[in-house]
Tab-separated table of C-alpha atoms in Angstrom:
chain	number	residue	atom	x	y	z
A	1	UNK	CA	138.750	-107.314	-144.491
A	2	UNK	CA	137.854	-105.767	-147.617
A	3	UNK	CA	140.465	-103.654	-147.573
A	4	UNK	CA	143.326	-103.453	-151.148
A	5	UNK	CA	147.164	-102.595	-150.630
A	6	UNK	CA	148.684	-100.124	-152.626
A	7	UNK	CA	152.762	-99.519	-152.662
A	8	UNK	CA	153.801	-96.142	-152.435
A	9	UNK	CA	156.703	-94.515	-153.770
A	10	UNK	CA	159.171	-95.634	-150.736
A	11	UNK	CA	158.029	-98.925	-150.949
A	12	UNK	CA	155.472	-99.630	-147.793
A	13	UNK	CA	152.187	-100.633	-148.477
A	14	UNK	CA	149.386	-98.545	-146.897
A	15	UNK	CA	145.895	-100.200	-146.925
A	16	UNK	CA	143.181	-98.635	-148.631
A	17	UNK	CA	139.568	-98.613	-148.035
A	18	UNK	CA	137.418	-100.847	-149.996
A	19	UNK	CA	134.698	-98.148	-151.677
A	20	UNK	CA	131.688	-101.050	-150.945
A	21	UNK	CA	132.570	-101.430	-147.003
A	22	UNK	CA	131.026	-97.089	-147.394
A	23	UNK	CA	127.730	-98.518	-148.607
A	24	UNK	CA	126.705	-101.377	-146.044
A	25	UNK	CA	125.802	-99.430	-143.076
A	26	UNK	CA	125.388	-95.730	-143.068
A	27	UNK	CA	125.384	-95.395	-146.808
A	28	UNK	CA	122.236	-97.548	-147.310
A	29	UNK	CA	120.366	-95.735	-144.544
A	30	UNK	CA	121.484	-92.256	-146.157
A	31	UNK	CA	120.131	-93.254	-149.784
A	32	UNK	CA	116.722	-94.055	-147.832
A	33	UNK	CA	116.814	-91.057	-146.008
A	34	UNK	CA	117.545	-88.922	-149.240
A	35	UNK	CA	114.326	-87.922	-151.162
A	36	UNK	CA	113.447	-89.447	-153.854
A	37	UNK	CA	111.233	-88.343	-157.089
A	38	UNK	CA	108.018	-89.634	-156.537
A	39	UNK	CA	105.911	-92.335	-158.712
A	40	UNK	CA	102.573	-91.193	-159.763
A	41	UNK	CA	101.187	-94.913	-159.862
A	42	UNK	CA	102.503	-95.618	-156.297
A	43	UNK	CA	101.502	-92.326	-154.890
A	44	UNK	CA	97.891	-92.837	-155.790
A	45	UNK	CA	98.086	-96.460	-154.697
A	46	UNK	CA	99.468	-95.087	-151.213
A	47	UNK	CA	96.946	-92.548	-150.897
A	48	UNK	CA	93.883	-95.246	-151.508
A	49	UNK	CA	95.223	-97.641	-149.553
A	50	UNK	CA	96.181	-95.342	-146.647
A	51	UNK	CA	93.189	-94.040	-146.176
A	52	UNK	CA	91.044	-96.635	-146.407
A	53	UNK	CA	92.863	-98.337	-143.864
A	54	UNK	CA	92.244	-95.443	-141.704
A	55	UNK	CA	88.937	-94.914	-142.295
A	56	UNK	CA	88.688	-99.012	-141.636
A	57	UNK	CA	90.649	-98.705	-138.390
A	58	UNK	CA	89.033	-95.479	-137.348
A	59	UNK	CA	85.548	-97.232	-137.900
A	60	UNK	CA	86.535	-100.272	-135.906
A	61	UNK	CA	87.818	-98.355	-132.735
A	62	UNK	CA	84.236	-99.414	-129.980
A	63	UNK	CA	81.833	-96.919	-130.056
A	64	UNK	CA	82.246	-96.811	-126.486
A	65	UNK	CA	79.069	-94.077	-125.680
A	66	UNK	CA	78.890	-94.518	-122.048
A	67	UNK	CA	82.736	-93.477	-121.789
A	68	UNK	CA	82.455	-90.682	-124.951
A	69	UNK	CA	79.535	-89.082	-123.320
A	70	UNK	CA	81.228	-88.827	-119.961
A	71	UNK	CA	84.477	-87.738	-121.286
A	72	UNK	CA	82.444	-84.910	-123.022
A	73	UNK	CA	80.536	-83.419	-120.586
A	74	UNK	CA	83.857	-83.279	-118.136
A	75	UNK	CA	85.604	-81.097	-121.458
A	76	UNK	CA	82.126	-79.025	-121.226
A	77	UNK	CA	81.924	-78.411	-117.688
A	78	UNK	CA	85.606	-77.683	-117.349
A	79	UNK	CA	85.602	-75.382	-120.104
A	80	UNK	CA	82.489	-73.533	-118.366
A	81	UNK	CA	84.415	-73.195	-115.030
A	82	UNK	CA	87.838	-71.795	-117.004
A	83	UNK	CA	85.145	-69.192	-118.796
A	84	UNK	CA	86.362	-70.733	-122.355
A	85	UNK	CA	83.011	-73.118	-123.320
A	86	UNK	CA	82.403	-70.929	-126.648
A	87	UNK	CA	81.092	-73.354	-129.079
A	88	UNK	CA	77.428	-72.968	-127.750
A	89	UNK	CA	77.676	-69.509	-128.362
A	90	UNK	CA	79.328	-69.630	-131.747
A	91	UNK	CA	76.883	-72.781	-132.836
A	92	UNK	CA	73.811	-70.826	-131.976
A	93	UNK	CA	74.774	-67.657	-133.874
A	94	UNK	CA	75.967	-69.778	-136.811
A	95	UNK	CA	72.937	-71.131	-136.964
A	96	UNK	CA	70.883	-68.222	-137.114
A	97	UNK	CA	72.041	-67.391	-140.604
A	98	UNK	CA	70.915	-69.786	-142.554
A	99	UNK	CA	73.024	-69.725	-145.848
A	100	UNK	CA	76.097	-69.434	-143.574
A	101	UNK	CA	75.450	-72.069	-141.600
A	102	UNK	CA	74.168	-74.664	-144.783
A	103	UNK	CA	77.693	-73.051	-146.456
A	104	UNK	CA	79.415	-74.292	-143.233
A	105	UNK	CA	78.256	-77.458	-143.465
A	106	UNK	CA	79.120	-78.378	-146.918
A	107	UNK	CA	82.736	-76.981	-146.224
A	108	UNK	CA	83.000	-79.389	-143.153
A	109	UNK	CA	81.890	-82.154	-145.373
A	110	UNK	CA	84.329	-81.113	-148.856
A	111	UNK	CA	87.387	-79.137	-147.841
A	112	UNK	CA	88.662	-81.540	-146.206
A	113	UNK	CA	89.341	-84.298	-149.218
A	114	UNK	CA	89.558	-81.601	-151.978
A	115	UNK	CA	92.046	-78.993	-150.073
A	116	UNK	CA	94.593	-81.813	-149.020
A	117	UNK	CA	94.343	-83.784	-152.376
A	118	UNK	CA	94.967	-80.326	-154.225
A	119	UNK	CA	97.945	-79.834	-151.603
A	120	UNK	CA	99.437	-83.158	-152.320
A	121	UNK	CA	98.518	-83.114	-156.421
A	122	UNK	CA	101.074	-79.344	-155.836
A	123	UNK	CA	103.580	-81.038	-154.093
A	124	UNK	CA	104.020	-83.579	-156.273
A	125	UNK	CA	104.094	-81.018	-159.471
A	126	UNK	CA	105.776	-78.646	-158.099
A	127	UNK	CA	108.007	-79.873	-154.998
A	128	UNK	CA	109.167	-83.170	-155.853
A	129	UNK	CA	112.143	-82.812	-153.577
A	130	UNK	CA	109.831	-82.018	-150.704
A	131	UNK	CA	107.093	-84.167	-151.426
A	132	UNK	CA	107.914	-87.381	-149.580
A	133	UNK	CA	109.044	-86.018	-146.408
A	134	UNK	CA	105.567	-83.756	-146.129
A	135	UNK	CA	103.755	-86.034	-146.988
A	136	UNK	CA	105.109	-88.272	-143.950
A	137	UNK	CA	104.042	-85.717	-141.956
A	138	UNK	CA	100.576	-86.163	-142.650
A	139	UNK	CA	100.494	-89.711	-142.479
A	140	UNK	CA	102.449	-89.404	-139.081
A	141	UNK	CA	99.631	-86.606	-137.974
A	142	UNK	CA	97.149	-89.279	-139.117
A	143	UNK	CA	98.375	-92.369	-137.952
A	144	UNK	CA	98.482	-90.623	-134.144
A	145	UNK	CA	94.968	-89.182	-134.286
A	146	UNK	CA	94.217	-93.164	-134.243
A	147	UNK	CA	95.620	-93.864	-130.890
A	148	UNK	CA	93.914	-90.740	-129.373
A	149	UNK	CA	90.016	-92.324	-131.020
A	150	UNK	CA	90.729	-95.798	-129.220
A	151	UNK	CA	92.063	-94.066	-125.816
A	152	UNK	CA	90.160	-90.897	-125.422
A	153	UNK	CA	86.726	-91.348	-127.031
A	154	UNK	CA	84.889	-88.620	-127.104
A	155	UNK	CA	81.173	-87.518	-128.400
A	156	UNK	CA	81.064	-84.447	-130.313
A	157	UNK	CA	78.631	-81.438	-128.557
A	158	UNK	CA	75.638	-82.209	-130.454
A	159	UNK	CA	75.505	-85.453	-129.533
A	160	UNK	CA	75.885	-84.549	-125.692
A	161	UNK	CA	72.834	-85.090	-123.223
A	162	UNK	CA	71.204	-81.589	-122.391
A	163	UNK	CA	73.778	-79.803	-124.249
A	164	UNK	CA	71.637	-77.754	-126.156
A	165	UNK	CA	73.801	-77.595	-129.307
A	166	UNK	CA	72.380	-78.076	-132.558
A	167	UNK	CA	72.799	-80.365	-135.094
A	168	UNK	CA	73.070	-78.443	-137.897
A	169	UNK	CA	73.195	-80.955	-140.773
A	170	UNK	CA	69.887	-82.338	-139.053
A	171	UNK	CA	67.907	-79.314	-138.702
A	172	UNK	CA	68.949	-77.663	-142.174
A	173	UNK	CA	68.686	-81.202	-143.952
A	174	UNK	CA	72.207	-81.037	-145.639
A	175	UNK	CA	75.227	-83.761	-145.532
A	176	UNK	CA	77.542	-81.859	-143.932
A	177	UNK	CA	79.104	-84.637	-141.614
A	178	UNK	CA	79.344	-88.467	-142.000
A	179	UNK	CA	78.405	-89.222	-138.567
A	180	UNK	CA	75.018	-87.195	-138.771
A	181	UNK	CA	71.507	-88.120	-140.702
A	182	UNK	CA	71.387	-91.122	-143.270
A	183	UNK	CA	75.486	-91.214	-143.036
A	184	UNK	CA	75.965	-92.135	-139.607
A	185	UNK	CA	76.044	-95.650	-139.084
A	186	UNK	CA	79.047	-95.209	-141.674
A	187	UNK	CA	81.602	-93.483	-139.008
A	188	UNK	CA	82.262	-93.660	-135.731
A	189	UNK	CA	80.224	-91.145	-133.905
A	190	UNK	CA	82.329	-90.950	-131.145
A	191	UNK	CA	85.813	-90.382	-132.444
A	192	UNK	CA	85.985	-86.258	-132.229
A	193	UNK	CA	89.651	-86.258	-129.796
A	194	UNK	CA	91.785	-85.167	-131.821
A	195	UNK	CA	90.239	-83.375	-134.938
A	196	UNK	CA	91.629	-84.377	-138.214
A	197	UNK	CA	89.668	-81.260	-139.980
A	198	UNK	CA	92.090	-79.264	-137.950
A	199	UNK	CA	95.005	-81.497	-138.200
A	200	UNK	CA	94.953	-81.381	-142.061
A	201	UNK	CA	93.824	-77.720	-142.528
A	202	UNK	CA	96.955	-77.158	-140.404
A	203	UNK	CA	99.236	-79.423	-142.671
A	204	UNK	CA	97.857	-77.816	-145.655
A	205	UNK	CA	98.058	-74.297	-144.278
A	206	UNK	CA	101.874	-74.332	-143.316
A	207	UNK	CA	103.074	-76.043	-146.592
A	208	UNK	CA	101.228	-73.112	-148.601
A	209	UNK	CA	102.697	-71.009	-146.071
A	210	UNK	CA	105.699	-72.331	-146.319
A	211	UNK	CA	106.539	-73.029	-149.952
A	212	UNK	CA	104.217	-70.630	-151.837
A	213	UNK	CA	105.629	-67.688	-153.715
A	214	UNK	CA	102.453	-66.024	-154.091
A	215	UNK	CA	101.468	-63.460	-151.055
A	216	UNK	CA	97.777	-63.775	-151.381
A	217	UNK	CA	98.304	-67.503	-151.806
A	218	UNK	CA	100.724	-67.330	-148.746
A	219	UNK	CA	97.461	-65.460	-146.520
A	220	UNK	CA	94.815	-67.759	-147.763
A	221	UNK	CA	97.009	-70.960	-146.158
A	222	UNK	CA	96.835	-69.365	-142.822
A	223	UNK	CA	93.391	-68.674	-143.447
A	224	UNK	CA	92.065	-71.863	-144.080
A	225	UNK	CA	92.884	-73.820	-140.425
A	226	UNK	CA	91.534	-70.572	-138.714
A	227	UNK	CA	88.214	-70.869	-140.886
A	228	UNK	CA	88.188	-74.712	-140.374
A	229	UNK	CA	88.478	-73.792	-136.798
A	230	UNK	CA	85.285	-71.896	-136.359
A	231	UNK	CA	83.246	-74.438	-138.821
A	232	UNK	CA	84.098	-77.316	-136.288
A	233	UNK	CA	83.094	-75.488	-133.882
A	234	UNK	CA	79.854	-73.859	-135.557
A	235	UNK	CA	78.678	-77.057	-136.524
A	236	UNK	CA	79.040	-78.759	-133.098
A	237	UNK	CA	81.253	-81.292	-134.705
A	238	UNK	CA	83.684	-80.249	-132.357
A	239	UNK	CA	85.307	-78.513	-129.062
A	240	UNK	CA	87.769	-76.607	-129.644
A	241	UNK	CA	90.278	-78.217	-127.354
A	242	UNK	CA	89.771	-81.264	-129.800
A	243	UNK	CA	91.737	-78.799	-132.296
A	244	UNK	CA	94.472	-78.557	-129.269
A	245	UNK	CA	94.244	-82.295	-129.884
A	246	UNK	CA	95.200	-82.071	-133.706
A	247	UNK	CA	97.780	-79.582	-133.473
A	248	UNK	CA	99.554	-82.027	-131.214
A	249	UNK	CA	99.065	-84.887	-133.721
A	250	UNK	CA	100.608	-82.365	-136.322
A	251	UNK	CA	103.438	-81.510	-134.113
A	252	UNK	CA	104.237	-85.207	-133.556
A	253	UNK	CA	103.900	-85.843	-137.485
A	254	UNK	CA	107.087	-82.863	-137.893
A	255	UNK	CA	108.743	-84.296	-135.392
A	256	UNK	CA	108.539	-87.846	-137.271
A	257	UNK	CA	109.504	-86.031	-140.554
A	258	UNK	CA	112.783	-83.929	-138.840
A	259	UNK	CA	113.961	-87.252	-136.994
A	260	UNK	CA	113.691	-89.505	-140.825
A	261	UNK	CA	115.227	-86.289	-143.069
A	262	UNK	CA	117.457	-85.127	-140.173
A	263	UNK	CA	115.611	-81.150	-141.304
A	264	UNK	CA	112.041	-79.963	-141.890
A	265	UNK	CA	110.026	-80.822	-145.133
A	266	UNK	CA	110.339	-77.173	-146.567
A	267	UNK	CA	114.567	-76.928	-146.178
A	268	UNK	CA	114.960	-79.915	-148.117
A	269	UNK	CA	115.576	-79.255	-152.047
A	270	UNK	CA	112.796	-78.678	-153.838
A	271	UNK	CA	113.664	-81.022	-156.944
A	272	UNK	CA	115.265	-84.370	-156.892
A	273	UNK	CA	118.765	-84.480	-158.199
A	274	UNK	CA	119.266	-86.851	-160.897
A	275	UNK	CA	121.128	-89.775	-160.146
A	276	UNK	CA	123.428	-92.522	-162.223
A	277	UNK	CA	122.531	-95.904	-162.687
A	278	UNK	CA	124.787	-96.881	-159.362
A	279	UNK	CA	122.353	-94.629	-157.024
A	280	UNK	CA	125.267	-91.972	-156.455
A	281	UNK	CA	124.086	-88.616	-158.072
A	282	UNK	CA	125.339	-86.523	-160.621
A	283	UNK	CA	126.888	-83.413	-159.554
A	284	UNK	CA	125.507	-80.345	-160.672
A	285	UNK	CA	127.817	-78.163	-162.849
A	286	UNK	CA	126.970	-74.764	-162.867
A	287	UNK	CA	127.432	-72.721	-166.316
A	288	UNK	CA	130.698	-70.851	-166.415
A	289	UNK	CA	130.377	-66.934	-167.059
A	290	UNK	CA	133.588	-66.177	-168.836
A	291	UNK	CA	133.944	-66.723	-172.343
A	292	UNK	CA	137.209	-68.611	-172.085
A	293	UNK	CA	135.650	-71.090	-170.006
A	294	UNK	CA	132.857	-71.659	-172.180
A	295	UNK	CA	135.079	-72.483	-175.098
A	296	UNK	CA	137.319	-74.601	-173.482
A	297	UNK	CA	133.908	-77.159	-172.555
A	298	UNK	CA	133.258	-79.695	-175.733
A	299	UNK	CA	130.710	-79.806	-177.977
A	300	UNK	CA	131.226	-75.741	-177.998
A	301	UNK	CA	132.148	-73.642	-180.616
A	302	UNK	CA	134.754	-70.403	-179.951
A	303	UNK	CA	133.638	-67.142	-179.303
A	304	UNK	CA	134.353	-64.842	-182.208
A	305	UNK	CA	136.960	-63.314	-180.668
A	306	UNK	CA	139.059	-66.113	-179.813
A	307	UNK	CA	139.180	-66.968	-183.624
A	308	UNK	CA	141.293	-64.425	-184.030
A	309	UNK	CA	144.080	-66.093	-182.562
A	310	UNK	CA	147.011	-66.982	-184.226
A	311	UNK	CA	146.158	-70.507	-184.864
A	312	UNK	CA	143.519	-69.214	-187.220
A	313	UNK	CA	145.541	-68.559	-190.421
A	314	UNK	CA	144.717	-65.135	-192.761
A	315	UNK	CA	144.454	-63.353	-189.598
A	316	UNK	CA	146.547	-60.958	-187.552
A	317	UNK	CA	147.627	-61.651	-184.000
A	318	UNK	CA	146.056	-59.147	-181.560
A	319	UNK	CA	149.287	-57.242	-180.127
């Protein structure tokens, strides 16, 4: 069904496919699959509404303290017995120094927003092709992190009983962190497993990794999840296993991006070939380098040479 007849030259018809049977199945799920050029108007949108929705969801997890506290002093204690518990080291000697320390804290609180937004705003300039599919990663990376807040709840070191870490956005009076000071009945305090600051540096650093052209742009992407690393850390916002915990959400967030695309964001074409008004898209023809072939396309004029021709009366025929 859906098929036409044709008769061929000896007479027997042979059935031939019916081009719309390609474009119920397969060929619907392959024009979702292929990127698309993105919409400024809905990209914002998506970006507002996604995130308050995580922040909402995030927020609503149960500030289960009894359970976060426990959970954190078992990471503590088992880092202590592996010989790995840094972060009271690192958050002492951070703190020490105060301009590095207040510096810290207003990167934990800023970076985060302005470094993916910029990534994103670049994407969409620059990789249009690209854009959709990294940007599912994230989302994918974020959308994860949620499930690990309402099963693993976790209290960040400065929070833990006879830790001894400091608060740093408490003792040096600054906003670095929406679950410390006037800010925290705002978050929940007890969502640190996995980190999101490493989750999203991470995102950020591989796609300027990845796509830039620039060396020193290239170096500064792998840079900034290492620095984010030691600011969790220095800040006792975070263990650093909980950044184990975000490069896992990360690696499921690829993994949801290479099973949609069928490839990784960055192999996919950077622009968006144009399409026709039926969806299919135009072919790309690439520009001839002979001069014969350039004269033969319409809308061209000759070369000079080829005017000499015979067809071109009042002059002589090249021998």
């Amino acid at each position: 069904m859906g098929d036409t007849t044709v008769t061929t030259l000896e007479g027997r018809e042979a059935a031939v496919p019916h081009p719309v049977a390609e474009e119920t199945g397969q060929g619907r799920l392959r024009r979702m699959r292929a990127p698309r050029r993105p919409r400024l108007w809905f990209e914002i949108l998506l970006i507002a509404v996604s995130y308050w929705t995580y922040s909402l969801i995030r927020n609503a997890v149960p500030e289960q303290r009894v359970e976060a506290l426990r959970n954190a002093d078992w990471i503590w204690r088992t880092e202590q017995q592996l010989g790995i518990a840094v972060e009271q080291t690192v958050n002492h000697a951070v703190n020490s120094v105060t301009w590095l320390i207040v510096g810290m804290n207003y990167y934990y609180a800023t970076l985060h927003f302005v470094v993916t937004l910029g990534v994103l705003v670049w994407l969409y300039r620059s990789h249009p092709g690209r854009y959709a599919a990294t940007r599912l990663v994230l989302f994918s990376t974020t959308g994860v992190a949620l499930v690990g807040y309402y099963l693993y709840p976790l209290a960040p070191p400065r929070l833990m009983n006879g830790g001894r870490f400091v608060d740093t956005v408490l003792v040096h009076g600054t906003w670095g962190s929406m679950a410390s000071g006037d800010l925290k009945n705002m978050s929940n305090q007890y969502a640190a497993m996995p980190s999101m600051h490493i989750g999203w540096s991470l995102w950020c650093g591989l796609t300027i990794f990845a796509l830039a052209t620039v060396p020193w742009a290239r170096v500064l992407g792998l840079l900034y999840p290492a620095v984010t690393l030691v600011v969790i850390v220095a800040t006792a916002n975070h263990f650093w296993l909980d950044a184990v915990g975000g490069l896992a959400c990360l690696a499921f967030g690829f993994a949801v991006a290479w099973t949609w695309y069928g490839s990784l964001p960055h192999t996919l074409p950077r622009r968006v070939p144009e399409r026709r008004p039926g969806g299919s898209p135009v072919p790309h023809v690439p520009e001839p380098h002979d001069g014969t072939a350039r004269a033969a396309r319409p809308g061209r004029v000759p070369p000079a040479h080829d005017r000499s021709s015979p067809a071109h009366p009042g002059r002589p025929a090249q021998p």
